[in-house]
Coordinates of C-alpha atoms in Angstrom, one line a residue:
X430 CA -7.2 45.5 -65.0
X431 CA -3.8 43.8 -64.6
X432 CA -2.1 43.7 -61.3
X433 CA 1.5 43.6 -60.1
X434 CA 2.8 41.7 -57.1
X435 CA 5.9 42.8 -55.1
X436 CA 7.6 41.6 -51.9
X437 CA 9.1 44.3 -49.7
X438 CA 11.5 43.6 -46.9
X439 CA 10.7 45.6 -43.8
X440 CA 12.9 46.8 -41.0
X441 CA 12.0 48.1 -37.5
X442 CA 9.2 45.7 -36.7
X443 CA 9.4 44.4 -33.2
X444 CA 6.1 42.5 -32.7
X445 CA 3.0 41.1 -34.5
X446 CA 1.1 44.3 -33.9
X447 CA 3.7 46.2 -36.0
X448 CA 3.0 43.9 -38.9
X449 CA -0.8 44.5 -38.5
X450 CA -0.3 48.2 -38.5
X451 CA 1.7 48.2 -41.7
X452 CA -0.7 45.8 -43.3
X453 CA -3.7 48.0 -42.5
X454 CA -2.1 51.1 -43.9
X455 CA -0.9 49.3 -47.1
X456 CA -4.5 48.0 -47.7
X457 CA -5.8 51.6 -47.3
X458 CA -3.4 52.9 -50.0
X459 CA -4.7 53.8 -53.4
X460 CA -4.8 51.0 -56.0
X461 CA -3.7 48.4 -53.5
X462 CA -5.9 45.3 -53.9
X463 CA -4.3 43.1 -51.2
X464 CA -1.4 43.2 -48.7
X465 CA 0.0 40.7 -46.3
X466 CA 2.7 41.5 -43.8
X467 CA 4.5 38.6 -42.0
X468 CA 6.4 39.5 -38.8
X469 CA 8.5 36.3 -38.8
X470 CA 9.9 36.9 -42.3
X471 CA 9.8 40.7 -42.0
X472 CA 8.3 41.0 -45.4
X473 CA 5.2 42.6 -47.0
X474 CA 3.6 41.0 -50.0
X475 CA 1.5 43.6 -51.9
X476 CA -0.7 43.3 -54.9
X477 CA -1.6 46.5 -56.6
X478 CA -2.8 48.0 -59.9
X479 CA 0.1 49.7 -61.7
X480 CA -1.0 53.2 -62.4
X481 CA -0.7 55.9 -59.8
X482 CA 0.8 53.4 -57.4
X483 CA 4.5 52.3 -57.6
X484 CA 6.9 50.4 -55.5
X485 CA 8.3 53.7 -54.3
X486 CA 4.8 54.7 -53.2
X487 CA 4.4 51.5 -51.2
X488 CA 7.7 52.2 -49.5
X489 CA 6.5 55.7 -48.7
X490 CA 3.4 54.2 -47.0
X491 CA 5.7 51.9 -44.9
X492 CA 8.0 54.8 -43.9
X493 CA 5.0 57.0 -42.9
X494 CA 3.9 54.2 -40.6
X495 CA 7.3 54.4 -38.9
X496 CA 9.2 51.6 -40.5
X497 CA 11.6 51.2 -43.4
X498 CA 12.8 48.7 -46.0
X499 CA 16.1 46.8 -46.5
X500 CA 18.2 45.7 -49.4
X501 CA 18.1 49.0 -51.3
X502 CA 20.6 49.0 -54.2
X503 CA 21.7 51.7 -56.7
X504 CA 22.6 51.5 -60.4
X505 CA 23.3 53.8 -63.3
X506 CA 22.0 53.1 -66.8
X507 CA 23.1 54.8 -70.0
X508 CA 20.0 55.9 -72.1
X509 CA 19.0 58.9 -74.2
X510 CA 15.3 58.0 -74.1
X511 CA 13.2 60.7 -72.4
X512 CA 10.5 58.1 -71.4
X513 CA 13.0 56.0 -69.5
X514 CA 12.4 57.7 -66.1
X515 CA 8.6 57.1 -66.1
X516 CA 9.0 53.6 -67.5
X517 CA 11.5 52.6 -64.8
X518 CA 9.3 53.9 -62.0
X519 CA 6.5 51.6 -63.2
X520 CA 8.7 48.5 -62.8
X521 CA 8.0 46.5 -59.6
X522 CA 11.0 46.9 -57.3
X523 CA 12.2 50.3 -58.5
X524 CA 12.0 53.0 -55.8
X525 CA 13.2 56.0 -57.7
X526 CA 14.5 57.0 -61.1
X527 CA 16.0 60.3 -62.3
X528 CA 17.6 61.1 -65.7
X529 CA 20.6 63.4 -66.0
X530 CA 22.6 64.0 -69.2
X531 CA 22.2 60.6 -70.8
X532 CA 22.2 58.5 -67.7
X533 CA 19.3 57.1 -65.6
X534 CA 20.0 57.0 -61.8
X535 CA 18.1 54.2 -60.1
X536 CA 17.4 52.9 -56.6
X537 CA 15.7 49.6 -56.3
X538 CA 15.1 46.6 -54.0
X539 CA 17.6 43.9 -54.8
X540 CA 15.3 41.3 -53.3
X541 CA 12.6 42.1 -55.8
X542 CA 14.4 43.0 -59.0
X543 CA 17.9 43.3 -60.6
X544 CA 19.6 45.6 -63.1
X545 CA 19.2 42.9 -65.7
X546 CA 15.5 42.6 -65.1
X547 CA 15.1 46.4 -65.3
X548 CA 17.0 46.5 -68.6
X549 CA 14.8 43.8 -70.1
X550 CA 11.6 45.5 -68.8
X551 CA 12.7 48.8 -70.5
X552 CA 13.6 46.9 -73.7
X553 CA 10.1 45.5 -73.9
X554 CA 8.9 49.1 -73.9
X555 CA 11.2 50.0 -76.7
X556 CA 13.8 51.8 -74.5
X557 CA 17.4 51.0 -75.0
X558 CA 19.4 51.1 -71.7
X559 CA 22.9 49.7 -70.8
X560 CA 24.3 49.3 -67.3
X561 CA 27.1 51.7 -66.5
X562 CA 27.6 51.0 -62.8
X563 CA 25.9 49.0 -60.0
X564 CA 26.1 49.0 -56.1
X565 CA 24.3 46.0 -54.7
X566 CA 24.8 44.0 -51.5
X567 CA 24.0 40.5 -52.8
X568 CA 23.9 39.2 -49.2
X569 CA 21.9 42.0 -47.6
X570 CA 19.4 39.7 -45.9
X571 CA 22.1 37.7 -44.1
X572 CA 23.9 41.0 -43.2
X573 CA 20.7 42.5 -41.8
X574 CA 19.9 39.3 -39.8
X575 CA 23.5 39.2 -38.5
X576 CA 23.4 42.9 -37.5
X577 CA 20.0 42.4 -35.7
X578 CA 21.4 39.4 -33.8
X579 CA 24.6 41.2 -32.8
X580 CA 22.6 44.3 -31.6
X581 CA 20.3 42.1 -29.6
X582 CA 23.2 40.1 -28.1
X583 CA 25.1 43.2 -27.0
X584 CA 22.0 44.8 -25.5
X585 CA 21.1 41.5 -23.7
X586 CA 24.7 41.1 -22.3
X587 CA 24.6 44.6 -20.9
X588 CA 21.1 44.0 -19.4
X589 CA 22.0 40.6 -17.8
X590 CA 25.3 41.8 -16.4
X591 CA 23.6 44.8 -14.7
X592 CA 20.3 43.0 -13.8
X593 CA 22.0 40.2 -11.8
X594 CA 23.4 42.6 -9.1
X595 CA 20.1 44.6 -9.0
X596 CA 18.3 41.3 -8.4
X597 CA 20.8 40.3 -5.8
X598 CA 20.4 43.6 -3.9
X599 CA 16.6 43.5 -4.1
X600 CA 15.8 39.9 -3.3
X601 CA 18.6 38.6 -1.0
X602 CA 17.3 40.5 2.1
X603 CA 14.1 38.4 1.9
X604 CA 16.0 35.2 2.5
X605 CA 18.5 36.4 5.0
X606 CA 18.0 36.7 8.8
X607 CA 16.8 40.1 9.8
X608 CA 19.7 40.6 12.2
X609 CA 22.5 39.5 9.8
X610 CA 25.1 42.0 8.8
X611 CA 24.5 41.5 5.1
X612 CA 20.7 42.0 5.5
X613 CA 21.2 45.3 7.3
X614 CA 23.8 46.4 4.7
X615 CA 21.5 45.6 1.7
X616 CA 18.6 47.5 3.4
X617 CA 20.5 50.7 3.6
X618 CA 19.0 53.6 1.5
X619 CA 22.3 53.8 -0.4
X620 CA 21.5 50.4 -1.9
X621 CA 18.4 52.0 -3.6
X622 CA 20.8 54.5 -5.2
X623 CA 22.9 51.5 -6.4
X624 CA 19.9 49.9 -8.0
X625 CA 19.0 53.2 -9.7
X626 CA 22.5 53.5 -11.1
X627 CA 22.6 49.9 -12.3
X628 CA 19.1 49.7 -13.8
X629 CA 19.2 53.0 -15.7
X630 CA 21.4 51.7 -18.5
X631 CA 19.2 48.6 -18.7
X632 CA 16.2 50.8 -19.5
X633 CA 17.9 53.4 -21.6
X634 CA 20.3 51.3 -23.6
X635 CA 19.0 47.7 -23.6
X636 CA 15.3 48.5 -23.5
X637 CA 15.3 51.5 -25.8
X638 CA 13.6 49.6 -28.6
X639 CA 10.5 49.0 -26.5
X640 CA 10.0 52.7 -25.8
X641 CA 10.7 53.6 -29.5
X642 CA 8.2 51.0 -30.6
X643 CA 5.6 52.2 -28.1
X644 CA 6.1 55.8 -29.4
X645 CA 5.6 54.7 -33.0
X646 CA 2.4 52.9 -32.0
X647 CA 1.2 56.0 -30.1
X648 CA 1.8 58.2 -33.2
X649 CA -0.3 55.8 -35.2
X650 CA -3.1 55.9 -32.5
X651 CA -2.5 52.3 -31.6
X652 CA -0.9 50.1 -29.0
X653 CA 1.1 46.9 -29.2
X654 CA 3.3 44.6 -27.2
X655 CA 6.0 47.3 -27.0
X656 CA 3.4 49.4 -25.3
X657 CA 2.9 46.8 -22.5
X658 CA 6.7 46.4 -22.0
X659 CA 7.3 50.2 -22.0
X660 CA 4.4 50.9 -19.7
X661 CA 5.2 48.1 -17.3
X662 CA 8.9 48.7 -17.0
X663 CA 8.6 52.5 -17.3
X664 CA 6.1 52.8 -14.5
X665 CA 8.1 50.5 -12.2
X666 CA 11.3 52.4 -13.0
X667 CA 9.6 55.8 -12.7
X668 CA 7.9 55.1 -9.4
X669 CA 11.2 53.6 -8.0
X670 CA 13.2 56.6 -9.2
X671 CA 10.7 59.0 -7.5
X672 CA 11.0 56.9 -4.3
X673 CA 14.7 57.4 -4.3
X674 CA 14.8 61.0 -5.2
X675 CA 11.7 62.2 -3.2
X676 CA 10.9 59.5 -0.6
X677 CA 8.8 61.9 1.5
X678 CA 6.5 62.8 -1.5
X679 CA 5.9 59.2 -2.5
X680 CA 5.4 57.8 1.1
X681 CA 4.9 60.5 3.8
X682 CA 4.8 57.8 6.5
X683 CA 8.3 56.4 5.8
X684 CA 11.5 57.8 4.5
X685 CA 12.4 54.5 2.8
X686 CA 9.6 53.4 0.5
X687 CA 9.9 50.2 -1.5
X688 CA 11.5 50.3 -5.0
X689 CA 11.0 48.0 -7.9
X690 CA 14.0 48.5 -10.1
X691 CA 14.6 44.7 -10.2
X692 CA 11.1 44.2 -11.8
X693 CA 11.9 46.7 -14.6
X694 CA 15.4 45.3 -15.2
X695 CA 14.4 41.7 -15.2
X696 CA 11.4 42.2 -17.6
X697 CA 13.7 44.0 -20.1
X698 CA 16.3 41.3 -19.8
X699 CA 13.8 38.4 -20.2
X700 CA 12.0 39.9 -23.2
X701 CA 15.4 40.6 -24.8
X702 CA 16.3 37.0 -24.3
X703 CA 13.1 35.9 -26.0
X704 CA 13.8 38.2 -29.0
X705 CA 17.4 37.0 -29.2
X706 CA 16.1 33.4 -29.4
X707 CA 13.6 34.4 -32.1
X708 CA 16.3 36.1 -34.1
X709 CA 18.4 33.0 -33.9
X710 CA 15.6 30.8 -35.1
X711 CA 14.8 33.1 -38.0
X712 CA 18.4 33.2 -39.0
X713 CA 18.5 29.4 -39.1
X714 CA 15.3 29.3 -41.1
X715 CA 16.9 31.6 -43.7
X716 CA 19.7 29.1 -44.1
X717 CA 17.4 26.9 -46.2
X718 CA 16.9 29.6 -48.8
X719 CA 20.6 30.4 -48.9
X720 CA 21.5 26.7 -49.4
X721 CA 19.1 26.5 -52.3
X722 CA 20.4 29.6 -53.9
X723 CA 24.0 28.4 -53.3
X724 CA 23.3 25.4 -55.6
X725 CA 23.4 27.7 -58.6
X726 CA 26.9 28.4 -60.1
X727 CA 28.3 31.9 -60.0
X728 CA 29.5 31.9 -63.6
X729 CA 28.6 30.2 -66.9
X730 CA 30.8 29.3 -69.9
X731 CA 29.1 30.9 -73.0
X732 CA 30.0 30.9 -76.6
X733 CA 30.1 34.4 -78.0
X734 CA 31.8 35.7 -81.2
X735 CA 33.1 32.2 -81.9
X736 CA 34.9 31.8 -78.6
X737 CA 34.2 30.5 -75.1
X738 CA 34.2 32.9 -72.2
X739 CA 33.2 32.7 -68.5
X740 CA 30.6 35.4 -67.6
X741 CA 28.7 36.0 -64.3
X742 CA 25.5 34.1 -64.2
X743 CA 23.6 37.4 -64.2
X744 CA 24.9 38.2 -67.6
X745 CA 23.6 35.1 -69.3
X746 CA 20.8 35.9 -71.7
X747 CA 18.1 33.8 -73.4
X748 CA 19.6 32.3 -76.6
X749 CA 23.2 32.1 -75.3
X750 CA 25.0 28.9 -76.1
X751 CA 26.4 27.5 -72.8
X752 CA 29.1 24.9 -72.6
X753 CA 29.1 22.4 -69.7
X754 CA 32.0 20.1 -68.9
X755 CA 32.0 16.9 -66.7
X756 CA 31.5 17.5 -63.0
X757 CA 30.1 21.0 -63.4
X758 CA 26.7 22.3 -62.4
X759 CA 24.4 23.5 -65.1
X760 CA 24.1 27.3 -64.7
X761 CA 20.6 27.9 -66.2
X762 CA 17.7 26.1 -67.8
X763 CA 17.9 25.2 -71.5
X764 CA 17.9 22.6 -74.3
X765 CA 20.9 20.5 -75.4
X766 CA 22.2 21.6 -78.8
X767 CA 25.1 19.2 -79.2
X768 CA 26.7 16.4 -77.2
X769 CA 25.1 14.6 -74.3
X770 CA 25.6 13.3 -70.8
X771 CA 24.1 11.7 -67.7
X772 CA 22.7 14.5 -65.5
X773 CA 22.2 14.1 -61.8
X774 CA 18.8 15.8 -61.2
X775 CA 18.4 14.5 -57.6
X776 CA 18.1 18.1 -56.3
X777 CA 14.9 18.5 -58.4
X778 CA 13.4 15.0 -58.5
X779 CA 15.1 13.1 -55.7
X780 CA 16.1 10.4 -58.2
X781 CA 19.6 9.4 -57.5
X782 CA 20.4 7.6 -60.8
X783 CA 21.5 10.2 -63.3
X784 CA 19.2 10.8 -66.3
X785 CA 20.7 10.3 -69.8
X786 CA 20.3 13.5 -71.9
X787 CA 21.0 14.0 -75.6
X788 CA 20.3 16.6 -78.3
X789 CA 16.8 18.2 -77.9
X790 CA 16.5 17.2 -74.2
X791 CA 15.8 19.8 -71.5
X792 CA 18.4 20.5 -68.8
X793 CA 17.9 22.5 -65.6
X794 CA 20.0 24.9 -63.6
X795 CA 21.8 23.7 -60.5
X796 CA 21.7 20.0 -61.6
X797 CA 25.1 18.2 -62.0
X798 CA 26.7 17.0 -65.2
X799 CA 28.3 13.7 -64.4
X800 CA 30.1 12.5 -67.5
X801 CA 30.1 13.9 -71.0
X802 CA 30.4 17.5 -72.3
X803 CA 27.6 19.2 -74.1
X804 CA 26.4 22.6 -75.3
X805 CA 22.9 23.9 -74.7
X806 CA 20.9 26.9 -75.5
X807 CA 19.7 28.9 -72.6
X808 CA 15.9 29.4 -72.6
X809 CA 15.1 30.3 -69.0
X810 CA 17.3 32.6 -66.8
X811 CA 17.1 34.5 -63.6
X812 CA 13.7 34.2 -61.8
X813 CA 12.3 31.9 -64.6
X814 CA 14.5 28.9 -63.8
X815 CA 13.2 25.9 -62.0
X816 CA 15.6 26.5 -59.1
X817 CA 14.4 30.1 -58.6
X818 CA 10.8 28.9 -58.7
X819 CA 11.6 26.5 -55.9
X820 CA 13.2 29.3 -53.9
X821 CA 10.2 31.6 -54.5
X822 CA 7.8 28.7 -53.5
X823 CA 9.7 28.4 -50.2
X824 CA 9.7 32.1 -49.6
X825 CA 6.0 32.4 -50.4
X826 CA 5.3 29.5 -48.0
X827 CA 7.3 31.2 -45.2
X828 CA 5.5 34.5 -45.8
X829 CA 2.0 33.1 -46.0
X830 CA -0.5 33.1 -43.2
X831 CA -2.3 30.1 -41.9
X832 CA -6.0 30.4 -41.1
X833 CA -5.3 30.1 -37.4
X834 CA -2.8 32.9 -37.6
X835 CA -5.4 35.3 -39.0
X836 CA -7.5 34.5 -35.9
X837 CA -4.4 35.2 -33.7
X838 CA -3.9 38.5 -35.5
X839 CA -7.4 39.6 -34.7
X840 CA -7.1 38.5 -31.1
X841 CA -3.7 40.2 -30.6
X842 CA -5.2 43.4 -32.1
X843 CA -7.6 43.7 -29.2
X844 CA -5.3 42.1 -26.7
X845 CA -3.2 45.1 -25.8
X846 CA -6.0 47.6 -25.3
X847 CA -7.8 44.9 -23.2
X848 CA -4.7 44.5 -21.0
X849 CA -4.3 48.2 -20.5
X850 CA -8.0 48.5 -19.5
X851 CA -7.5 45.6 -17.1
X852 CA -4.4 47.3 -15.6
X853 CA -6.4 50.5 -15.0
X854 CA -9.3 48.6 -13.4
X855 CA -6.8 46.8 -11.2
X856 CA -5.2 50.0 -10.1
X857 CA -8.6 51.5 -9.2
X858 CA -9.8 48.5 -7.3
X859 CA -6.6 48.1 -5.3
X860 CA -6.5 51.9 -4.6
X861 CA -10.0 51.7 -3.1
X862 CA -9.4 48.4 -1.2
X863 CA -5.9 49.0 0.2
X864 CA -5.1 50.8 3.5
X865 CA -4.6 54.5 3.1
X866 CA -0.9 54.3 3.9
X867 CA -0.2 51.6 1.3
X868 CA -2.8 52.3 -1.4
X869 CA -0.4 54.0 -3.9
X870 CA 2.2 51.3 -3.6
X871 CA -0.2 48.3 -3.6
X872 CA -2.3 49.6 -6.5
X873 CA 0.7 50.5 -8.5
X874 CA 2.4 47.2 -8.0
X875 CA -0.8 45.3 -8.9
X876 CA -1.3 47.4 -12.1
X877 CA 2.3 47.0 -13.2
X878 CA 2.0 43.2 -12.5
X879 CA -0.9 43.0 -15.0
X880 CA 1.1 44.8 -17.6
X881 CA 4.2 42.8 -17.1
X882 CA 2.5 39.4 -17.1
X883 CA 0.9 40.2 -20.5
X884 CA 4.2 41.4 -22.0
X885 CA 5.3 38.3 -24.0
X886 CA 3.8 38.5 -27.5
X887 CA 3.7 34.7 -28.1
X888 CA 0.1 35.1 -29.4
X889 CA 1.1 37.0 -32.5
X890 CA 4.6 35.5 -32.9
X891 CA 4.4 31.8 -32.3
X892 CA 2.4 30.9 -35.4
X893 CA 4.5 32.9 -38.0
X894 CA 7.8 31.8 -36.4
X895 CA 6.6 28.1 -36.4
X896 CA 5.6 28.4 -40.1
X897 CA 8.9 30.1 -41.1
X898 CA 11.1 27.6 -39.2
X899 CA 9.0 24.6 -40.2
X900 CA 9.0 25.4 -44.0
X901 CA 12.7 26.3 -43.8
X902 CA 13.7 23.0 -42.2
X903 CA 11.4 21.1 -44.6
X904 CA 13.1 22.7 -47.6
X905 CA 16.5 21.9 -46.2
X906 CA 15.4 18.2 -46.2
X907 CA 13.9 18.4 -49.7
X908 CA 10.3 18.8 -48.7
X909 CA 8.5 21.8 -50.3
X910 CA 5.3 23.1 -48.5
X911 CA 3.0 25.1 -50.8
X912 CA 1.7 27.5 -48.1
X913 CA 0.9 27.9 -44.4
X914 CA -2.6 26.5 -44.9
X915 CA -1.2 23.3 -46.2
X916 CA 1.2 23.1 -43.2
X917 CA -1.7 23.7 -40.8
X918 CA -3.8 20.9 -42.3
X919 CA -0.8 18.5 -42.2
X920 CA -2.0 17.2 -38.8
X921 CA -4.8 15.5 -40.6
X922 CA -2.5 13.3 -42.7
X923 CA -3.3 9.6 -42.4
X924 CA -1.2 8.2 -45.3
X925 CA 2.3 8.9 -46.5
X926 CA 3.5 7.9 -50.0
X927 CA 7.2 7.4 -50.4
X928 CA 9.0 7.1 -53.7
X929 CA 12.0 4.7 -53.8
X930 CA 14.7 7.3 -54.1
X931 CA 16.5 9.2 -51.3
X932 CA 13.9 8.2 -48.7
X933 CA 14.2 4.4 -48.1
X934 CA 17.1 3.8 -50.5
X935 CA 20.8 4.2 -50.4
X936 CA 20.8 6.9 -53.2
X937 CA 23.4 5.1 -55.4
X938 CA 22.9 2.4 -58.0
X939 CA 24.1 -1.2 -57.3
X940 CA 23.9 -4.3 -59.4
X941 CA 21.1 -6.5 -58.1
X942 CA 20.6 -9.2 -60.8
X943 CA 22.3 -10.9 -63.7
X944 CA 20.0 -12.9 -66.0
X945 CA 22.0 -15.0 -68.5
X946 CA 20.6 -16.5 -71.7
X947 CA 21.4 -19.6 -73.7
X948 CA 24.8 -21.2 -72.8
X949 CA 26.1 -18.1 -71.0
X950 CA 26.6 -18.1 -67.2
X951 CA 26.1 -15.2 -64.8
X952 CA 29.8 -14.7 -64.6
X953 CA 30.2 -14.8 -68.4
X954 CA 27.6 -12.0 -68.8
X955 CA 28.9 -9.9 -65.8
X956 CA 32.5 -10.2 -66.9
X957 CA 31.8 -9.2 -70.5
X958 CA 29.6 -6.3 -69.5
X959 CA 32.0 -5.0 -66.9
X960 CA 35.0 -5.3 -69.2
X961 CA 33.1 -3.3 -71.8
X962 CA 32.2 -0.7 -69.2
X963 CA 35.7 -0.2 -67.9
X964 CA 36.1 3.1 -69.8
X965 CA 32.6 4.3 -69.2
X966 CA 31.9 7.1 -66.7
X967 CA 28.2 6.5 -66.5
X968 CA 27.1 5.7 -62.9
X969 CA 25.1 2.6 -64.1
X970 CA 28.2 1.2 -65.9
X971 CA 30.4 2.0 -62.9
X972 CA 27.9 -0.1 -60.7
X973 CA 28.4 -3.1 -63.0
X974 CA 32.2 -2.7 -62.9
X975 CA 32.1 -2.4 -59.1
X976 CA 30.0 -5.6 -58.8
X977 CA 32.4 -7.5 -61.0
X978 CA 35.3 -6.5 -58.8
X979 CA 33.4 -7.5 -55.6
X980 CA 32.8 -10.9 -57.3
X981 CA 36.5 -11.4 -57.9
X982 CA 36.2 -11.5 -61.7
X983 CA 39.2 -10.7 -63.9
X984 CA 38.4 -7.9 -66.3
X985 CA 39.9 -7.4 -69.7
X986 CA 40.8 -3.9 -70.9
X987 CA 38.7 -3.1 -74.0
X988 CA 40.7 -2.4 -77.1
X989 CA 38.1 -0.2 -78.7
X990 CA 35.2 1.7 -77.1
X991 CA 32.3 3.6 -78.6
X992 CA 29.6 5.3 -76.7
X993 CA 26.2 6.1 -78.3
X994 CA 24.6 8.7 -76.1
X995 CA 21.2 7.6 -74.8
X996 CA 21.6 4.1 -76.3
X997 CA 24.6 2.2 -75.0
X998 CA 28.2 1.2 -75.7
X999 CA 30.1 -1.1 -78.0
X1000 CA 33.6 -2.4 -77.1
X1001 CA 36.1 -5.0 -78.3
X1002 CA 36.9 -7.3 -75.4
X1003 CA 39.3 -10.3 -75.8
X1004 CA 38.6 -10.3 -79.6
X1005 CA 34.9 -10.3 -79.1
X1006 CA 32.4 -7.5 -79.8
X1007 CA 30.4 -6.7 -76.6
X1008 CA 27.4 -4.4 -76.8
X1009 CA 25.7 -3.1 -73.6
X1010 CA 22.6 -0.9 -73.7
X1011 CA 18.9 -0.4 -74.1
X1012 CA 16.6 -2.9 -75.8
X1013 CA 16.1 -0.4 -78.7
X1014 CA 19.9 -0.2 -79.0
X1015 CA 20.0 -4.0 -79.4
X1016 CA 17.2 -4.0 -82.0
X1017 CA 19.1 -1.3 -84.0
X1018 CA 22.1 -3.7 -84.0
X1019 CA 20.0 -6.6 -85.2
X1020 CA 19.8 -8.5 -81.9
X1021 CA 16.1 -9.4 -81.9
X1022 CA 15.8 -12.5 -79.7
X1023 CA 12.4 -12.6 -77.9
X1024 CA 14.0 -14.0 -74.7
X1025 CA 16.1 -10.9 -74.4
X1026 CA 13.1 -8.6 -74.6
X1027 CA 11.2 -10.7 -72.0
X1028 CA 14.0 -10.6 -69.5
X1029 CA 14.6 -6.8 -70.1
X1030 CA 10.9 -5.9 -69.6
X1031 CA 10.5 -8.2 -66.6
X1032 CA 13.4 -6.3 -64.9
X1033 CA 12.0 -2.9 -65.8
X1034 CA 8.6 -3.9 -64.4
X1035 CA 10.4 -4.4 -61.0
X1036 CA 11.5 -0.8 -61.0
X1037 CA 15.1 -1.6 -61.9
X1038 CA 17.4 -0.2 -64.6
X1039 CA 18.1 -3.1 -67.0
X1040 CA 20.9 -3.2 -69.6
X1041 CA 20.9 -5.8 -72.4
X1042 CA 24.2 -7.5 -73.2
X1043 CA 25.1 -9.0 -76.5
X1044 CA 28.4 -10.8 -77.5
X1045 CA 29.3 -11.0 -81.2
X1046 CA 25.8 -10.0 -82.2
X1047 CA 24.0 -12.6 -80.1
X1048 CA 22.0 -12.0 -76.9
X1049 CA 24.0 -13.0 -73.8
X1050 CA 21.7 -11.7 -71.0
X1051 CA 20.5 -8.8 -69.0
X1052 CA 22.3 -7.0 -66.1
X1053 CA 19.9 -5.0 -63.8
X1054 CA 20.9 -2.1 -61.6
X1055 CA 18.8 -0.5 -58.9
X1056 CA 18.9 1.8 -56.0
X1057 CA 19.0 -0.6 -53.0
X1058 CA 17.0 -0.3 -49.8
X1059 CA 18.7 1.1 -46.8
X1060 CA 19.4 -1.3 -43.9
X1061 CA 17.2 0.7 -41.5
X1062 CA 14.4 1.5 -43.9
X1063 CA 12.0 -1.1 -42.6
X1064 CA 12.4 0.2 -39.0
X1065 CA 12.0 3.8 -40.2
X1066 CA 8.7 3.0 -42.0
X1067 CA 7.4 1.2 -38.9
X1068 CA 8.2 4.2 -36.8
X1069 CA 6.5 6.5 -39.3
X1070 CA 3.4 4.3 -39.2
X1071 CA 3.4 4.4 -35.4
X1072 CA 3.5 8.2 -35.5

């Protein structure tokens, strides 16, 4: 039976155990064949059999577990088809659908699908539907990350501002002389009340997420890192509060029992700091995805009803004729219908020298048109474009689990119960071994210490965060990692293969050689070729003109200029006909000298871009352009080898 795959953004997760709990419940759901939840990316990737299970059903499972989803959008479609509601619910990403008097009300996940995708999916089922309205936050992920960061920052600032005086009151007496005025002042019972007042907002406001998370875990008959934090800080705070309110009950032998407000406040503050740093790292990792998506233009110029019009990129459909002018980015993938140009495809291939394209050639969205204008027919849009496939590859890599992470998940699953058992055993041992007067205090402090020391959840968080940040930074530098397993095995690499472009080279073409033929000199060939290329906008031609200027050659303005896309140019310079272009172009013009072909092929064999030059129908020579090596490339390769 066929399966569907959907990615669901999840909110409310606070540690790796949350991800495990959601993953376990999703796998138990009917018709779900596989589920992976990544805490670092806060996403669930679910594979299921479409039938009784829908995206809405998967979200219900997540909500019953105590969490929710983000990026929910709404739309209204006009349709009279009674089957539209059931058909829409079966589309991956659609959460709910209800039909009322000719309209279909939809809620869907904007990260998974779009109104255009829903319309097309309905059309494939023979249901005509037209968008009436739409309410989508296109930047919901960045908004959610920003809100999370701001919330963590505000709670951390409150915590740190109140924890510092609590720490000052609690710890300073230990370093002051016993007979000093400040020591005696800080030892007053009223100082315990001050600590209670200061630490209460830290626990209730700044640390509320730990207690909420622990309650969610308890409701699901589980325990996680929030449980440790909540137990450790809650017990320390609760015991200290009882000591202040009922000192005689807690310690009958003294009316001033010790308090541990500073322990509870400091732990909340430190764990919040850790989560604040995690949120910052995840936000930066998301920049890689946003920068890739930002390469795609927002609009496209399409030809409809005989006239050109600018439409949003989401409204381009397969079969549209799209016009691209010089300097513009190509909006979607397609095939050139008329015209031609040199296309900068470096964002896809890393090749800095633009690729000449003519009728019948494929062009790709987000690449840059450098010179001419052309019209192409869109054949891939939306998620089918090469750019979106790259984005999806990066997202899949960030959300995948490395083999070592699966082991970490198993260990972290039994880690929390083990720590709680260890804390109970510690309490019992200290209660038995301590003097009767101090047994409650000593055993409680020892048990709380065990819980607090185990609080940081690096075990379940370090690996997914490292994968997310690592793949994100790699994508930002043009390196695509297939999955977390590939990243994990990268430490075994013993050879690195570099292509010439964008790594060890400058990334822009330069003239590297002039090979004259017959009686012509290097200056003759270069001057003729550069003069002919004066009106050209092609990067290779511009490199020849630039080299002639650097050599101090006087160039003549061409009186006539003809460009043959994909072949070369012909210009009239000082009364002579100068042709510059490919070997095939020369052969078409009757220039068949063997020496020209030999020089041309010899240059191409060296990885250069050769251009044959003919003057008045006779071979004059070959000018060769290449992407030159960076000055520090040799040292960089040496350093890479040493690593």
